Amino acid sequence: MSRNLLIGGALTALFVAATLLSFFWTPGDVEALDIARRLRPPGAENLLGTDHFGRDILSMIMVGARTSIAVALVAVGIGMGLGVPLGLAAAANSGGWLDEVISRLSDLIFAFPSLVIAILITAVFGAGAINAIIAIGIFNIPVFARLTRGAALSLWKREFIMAARVSGKSRARISAEHILPNVANLLIVQGTIQFSLGILAEAALSYVGLGAQPPVPSWGRMLADAQTMVALAPHVAIIPGLAIVFMVLGLNLLGDGLRDALDPRLKVMRT
C-alpha cells in the first residue's frame, strides 16, 4: 500500500469520523452564544478556542464538516450519475449527432470557470446549500462525461467488445455490461478529485455568502467572519483554513494513492 494512500485515507477518515461523531456529540453547542467567552485562544477548556460569538471552534469545525462533505458528496453524485451515462452514450454513438451534441455542451460548460458558474447560479436562484449542490454538480457532469467518453472510445475497438457486438448485444447493453466495469477505476479516482474540488467550491461559495446560510456552520463562512479579526485572534481564521487544507490534501492524496493501486503501471513509472 502506497504512502499517499495511507496518509490520504487517514486524513479523510479523521474528518469523516469527526463528522459522524458530531451527530451525537460535540464539545459545545454551536448555536449557543456566550459573548463573555468570545475570542478565547486554544486551551484546556476549548481545545481550538472560541469565535467572536463565544462558540467552541472545534464544535463548529465538526458540524461544519457536515455541510462541506454533504454538498461535495451530492454534487459528485449528480455529476457521476448524469455524466457517466452521457459519456457512455457519446462513446457508443461516436461520430454521430448524439456524440456531437454532448461534446459541444461539455465544451460550453468548460468555457466558463466552475466557480463563476456556481456563483452565477446561486446568485440568480438564491443562496443556500441546495443551490450550491446544483451549481457544483452541473460543472461535474461534463467532467465525468468527457472522462467516460475518452476511456470508452478506446474500449470499443477491443476484441472482447467486437465479440459482444457479434453475439447480438445492443450498444446500451455492451456499455452497461462491458464498458462501465472497465472504466470504473478511473471514475473512482476522478470522484475523489472532484470531491476535493467540491469542498473548495462549497467553502468559496460560503465565504461570499452564497453557500449554506446561518445558523448552519460552514468552514467558508467561518473564514469570512474571521477576516476582520485576524490581528486580534488569528486562530479564528487559521483553524478553519487548516481544516479546508487538510481535508482537500487528504482527498488528493487518497485519489493519488487509489490511482497507483488501481493502475500499477503508474506506480512502476514513478519508481
Coordinates of C-alpha atoms in Angstrom, one line a residue:
M1 CA 0.0 0.0 0.0
S2 CA 1.4 3.4 -1.0
R3 CA 2.3 6.2 1.4
N4 CA -0.1 8.6 -0.3
L5 CA -3.0 6.1 0.1
L6 CA -2.2 5.6 3.8
I7 CA -1.9 9.3 4.6
G8 CA -4.8 10.4 2.4
G9 CA -7.0 7.6 3.8
A10 CA -6.1 8.5 7.4
L11 CA -6.8 12.3 6.9
T12 CA -10.1 11.6 5.1
A13 CA -11.1 9.0 7.7
L14 CA -10.4 11.5 10.5
F15 CA -12.7 14.1 9.1
V16 CA -15.4 11.6 8.3
A17 CA -15.2 10.2 11.8
A18 CA -15.4 13.7 13.3
T19 CA -18.4 14.5 11.1
L20 CA -20.2 11.3 12.2
L21 CA -19.4 12.0 15.8
S22 CA -20.9 15.5 15.5
F23 CA -24.3 14.0 15.0
F24 CA -24.2 12.5 18.5
W25 CA -21.7 14.7 20.5
T26 CA -19.8 18.0 20.2
P27 CA -17.7 19.7 22.9
G28 CA -20.0 22.7 22.8
D29 CA -23.4 23.9 21.5
V30 CA -22.8 25.5 18.1
E31 CA -26.0 27.6 18.4
A32 CA -25.4 28.8 21.9
L33 CA -23.8 32.3 22.1
D34 CA -21.6 33.3 25.0
I35 CA -20.1 36.7 24.4
A36 CA -18.2 36.6 27.7
R37 CA -16.1 33.8 26.3
R38 CA -15.5 35.3 22.9
L39 CA -12.2 35.0 21.1
R40 CA -10.6 32.8 23.7
P41 CA -7.3 31.2 22.5
P42 CA -6.9 27.4 22.3
G43 CA -6.7 25.9 25.8
A44 CA -7.8 23.1 28.0
E45 CA -11.4 24.3 28.2
N46 CA -11.7 25.0 24.5
L47 CA -9.1 22.9 22.6
L48 CA -9.3 25.2 19.5
G49 CA -10.5 28.3 21.2
T50 CA -13.8 30.2 20.7
D51 CA -15.0 32.5 17.9
H52 CA -16.4 36.1 18.1
F53 CA -19.7 34.8 19.5
G54 CA -18.1 32.6 22.1
R55 CA -18.9 29.4 20.3
D56 CA -16.5 26.5 20.6
I57 CA -14.4 26.3 17.3
L58 CA -13.8 22.6 17.5
S59 CA -17.6 22.0 17.6
M60 CA -18.0 24.5 14.7
I61 CA -15.4 22.6 12.7
M62 CA -17.0 19.2 13.4
V63 CA -20.5 20.4 12.5
G64 CA -19.3 22.5 9.6
A65 CA -17.7 19.4 8.1
R66 CA -21.3 18.0 7.6
T67 CA -22.1 20.8 5.2
S68 CA -18.9 20.6 3.2
I69 CA -19.0 16.8 2.9
A70 CA -22.7 16.7 2.1
V71 CA -22.5 19.3 -0.6
A72 CA -19.4 17.8 -2.2
L73 CA -20.7 14.3 -2.0
V74 CA -24.1 15.0 -3.5
A75 CA -22.6 17.3 -6.2
V76 CA -20.2 14.5 -7.2
G77 CA -23.1 12.1 -7.2
I78 CA -25.0 14.4 -9.6
G79 CA -22.0 14.7 -11.8
M80 CA -21.3 11.0 -11.9
G81 CA -25.0 10.0 -12.1
L82 CA -25.6 12.1 -15.2
G83 CA -22.1 12.5 -16.7
V84 CA -21.3 8.8 -16.9
P85 CA -24.4 7.7 -18.9
L86 CA -23.9 10.7 -21.2
G87 CA -20.2 9.7 -21.7
L88 CA -21.2 6.1 -22.4
A89 CA -23.9 7.2 -24.8
A90 CA -21.5 9.6 -26.6
A91 CA -18.8 6.8 -27.0
A92 CA -21.4 4.3 -28.2
N93 CA -22.5 6.7 -30.9
S94 CA -19.1 8.1 -31.7
G95 CA -19.2 10.5 -34.7
G96 CA -23.0 10.7 -34.6
W97 CA -25.2 13.6 -33.7
L98 CA -25.6 12.5 -30.1
D99 CA -21.9 12.4 -29.6
E100 CA -21.6 15.9 -31.2
V101 CA -24.3 17.4 -29.0
I102 CA -22.9 16.0 -25.8
S103 CA -19.3 17.1 -26.7
R104 CA -20.4 20.6 -27.6
L105 CA -22.5 21.1 -24.5
S106 CA -19.5 19.9 -22.4
D107 CA -17.3 22.4 -24.2
L108 CA -19.8 25.2 -23.5
I109 CA -19.8 24.5 -19.7
F110 CA -16.0 24.2 -19.7
A111 CA -15.7 27.6 -21.4
F112 CA -16.6 29.2 -18.0
P113 CA -14.7 28.7 -14.7
S114 CA -16.5 26.4 -12.4
L115 CA -16.6 28.9 -9.5
V116 CA -18.1 31.6 -11.8
I117 CA -20.9 29.2 -12.9
A118 CA -21.5 28.3 -9.2
I119 CA -21.7 32.0 -8.2
L120 CA -24.0 32.8 -11.1
I121 CA -26.4 30.0 -10.3
T122 CA -26.6 30.7 -6.6
A123 CA -26.8 34.5 -7.2
V124 CA -29.8 34.0 -9.6
F125 CA -31.7 31.3 -7.7
G126 CA -30.7 32.3 -4.2
A127 CA -28.1 31.4 -1.6
G128 CA -28.2 28.1 0.2
A129 CA -26.8 24.6 0.3
I130 CA -29.2 23.1 -2.2
N131 CA -28.4 25.6 -4.9
A132 CA -24.7 25.2 -4.1
I133 CA -25.1 21.5 -4.7
I134 CA -26.8 22.1 -8.0
A135 CA -24.2 24.6 -9.1
I136 CA -21.2 22.4 -8.3
G137 CA -23.0 19.3 -9.7
I138 CA -23.6 20.9 -13.0
F139 CA -19.9 21.5 -13.6
N140 CA -19.2 17.9 -12.6
I141 CA -21.4 16.5 -15.3
P142 CA -19.1 17.3 -18.3
V143 CA -16.0 16.3 -16.3
F144 CA -17.3 12.7 -15.9
A145 CA -18.9 12.7 -19.3
R146 CA -15.6 13.5 -21.0
L147 CA -13.6 11.1 -18.9
T148 CA -16.1 8.3 -19.6
R149 CA -16.3 9.0 -23.3
G150 CA -12.5 9.1 -23.7
A151 CA -11.9 5.9 -21.8
A152 CA -14.9 4.1 -23.5
L153 CA -13.8 5.0 -27.0
S154 CA -10.6 3.0 -26.7
L155 CA -12.5 0.0 -25.4
W156 CA -15.0 0.0 -28.3
K157 CA -12.1 -1.1 -30.5
R158 CA -11.1 -4.0 -28.3
E159 CA -11.6 -7.6 -29.4
F160 CA -13.9 -8.6 -26.5
I161 CA -16.3 -5.7 -27.4
M162 CA -16.3 -6.8 -31.0
A163 CA -17.2 -10.3 -29.8
A164 CA -20.1 -8.9 -27.8
R165 CA -21.4 -7.0 -30.8
V166 CA -21.2 -10.1 -33.0
S167 CA -23.2 -12.0 -30.4
G168 CA -26.0 -9.6 -30.9
K169 CA -25.8 -7.4 -27.8
S170 CA -27.1 -3.8 -28.2
R171 CA -24.8 -0.9 -27.7
A172 CA -26.6 0.1 -24.5
R173 CA -26.1 -3.4 -23.1
I174 CA -22.5 -3.5 -24.1
S175 CA -21.9 -0.1 -22.4
A176 CA -23.5 -1.4 -19.2
E177 CA -22.0 -4.9 -19.0
H178 CA -18.6 -4.4 -20.5
I179 CA -17.6 -0.8 -20.9
L180 CA -18.7 0.6 -17.5
P181 CA -16.9 -2.1 -15.3
N182 CA -13.7 -1.4 -17.2
V183 CA -13.7 2.4 -16.6
A184 CA -14.9 2.2 -13.0
N185 CA -11.4 2.5 -11.6
L186 CA -10.9 5.8 -13.5
L187 CA -14.3 7.1 -12.3
I188 CA -13.4 6.3 -8.6
V189 CA -10.2 8.2 -8.8
Q190 CA -11.8 11.1 -10.6
G191 CA -14.6 11.1 -8.0
T192 CA -12.1 11.7 -5.2
I193 CA -10.6 14.6 -7.1
Q194 CA -13.9 16.2 -7.8
F195 CA -14.9 15.6 -4.1
S196 CA -11.9 17.7 -3.0
L197 CA -12.8 20.4 -5.6
G198 CA -16.4 20.3 -4.2
I199 CA -15.1 21.0 -0.7
L200 CA -13.2 24.0 -2.0
A201 CA -16.2 25.2 -4.1
E202 CA -18.5 25.0 -1.2
A203 CA -16.1 26.9 1.1
A204 CA -15.7 29.6 -1.6
L205 CA -19.5 30.0 -2.0
S206 CA -20.0 30.1 1.7
Y207 CA -17.2 32.7 2.0
V208 CA -19.0 35.1 -0.3
G209 CA -22.3 34.3 1.4
L210 CA -23.8 32.1 -1.3
G211 CA -23.4 28.7 0.4
A212 CA -25.1 27.3 3.5
Q213 CA -26.9 30.0 5.5
P214 CA -26.8 30.7 9.2
P215 CA -27.3 29.1 11.7
V216 CA -25.8 26.2 9.8
P217 CA -22.0 26.2 10.4
S218 CA -19.7 26.3 7.4
W219 CA -16.0 26.4 7.0
G220 CA -16.1 29.1 4.4
R221 CA -18.3 31.4 6.4
M222 CA -16.1 30.9 9.4
L223 CA -13.2 32.3 7.3
A224 CA -15.4 35.2 6.2
D225 CA -16.5 36.1 9.7
A226 CA -12.9 35.9 10.9
Q227 CA -11.2 38.1 8.3
T228 CA -11.7 41.3 10.3
M229 CA -10.3 39.7 13.5
V230 CA -7.1 38.1 12.2
A231 CA -4.9 40.5 14.0
L232 CA -6.9 40.2 17.3
A233 CA -7.4 36.4 17.3
P234 CA -5.6 34.7 14.4
H235 CA -6.7 31.2 15.5
V236 CA -10.3 32.1 14.4
A237 CA -9.1 32.2 10.8
I238 CA -6.2 29.8 10.9
I239 CA -8.1 26.8 12.2
P240 CA -11.0 26.6 9.6
G241 CA -8.4 27.4 6.9
L242 CA -6.3 24.4 8.1
A243 CA -9.4 22.3 8.2
I244 CA -10.0 23.0 4.5
V245 CA -6.4 22.5 3.6
F246 CA -6.1 19.1 5.3
M247 CA -9.4 17.8 4.1
V248 CA -8.5 18.7 0.5
L249 CA -4.9 17.4 0.9
G250 CA -6.3 14.1 2.3
L251 CA -8.6 13.6 -0.6
N252 CA -6.0 14.5 -3.2
L253 CA -3.5 12.1 -1.6
L254 CA -6.2 9.4 -1.4
G255 CA -7.0 9.9 -5.1
D256 CA -3.3 9.7 -6.0
G257 CA -2.9 6.5 -3.9
L258 CA -6.0 5.0 -5.5
R259 CA -4.7 5.8 -8.9
D260 CA -1.5 3.9 -8.1
A261 CA -3.4 1.0 -6.6
L262 CA -5.8 0.6 -9.4
D263 CA -3.3 1.2 -12.2
P264 CA 0.0 -0.5 -11.2
R265 CA 1.7 0.8 -14.4
L266 CA 1.7 4.3 -13.0
K267 CA 3.4 3.1 -9.8
V268 CA 6.1 1.4 -11.9
M269 CA 6.7 4.6 -13.9
R270 CA 7.1 6.7 -10.7
T271 CA 9.6 4.2 -9.2

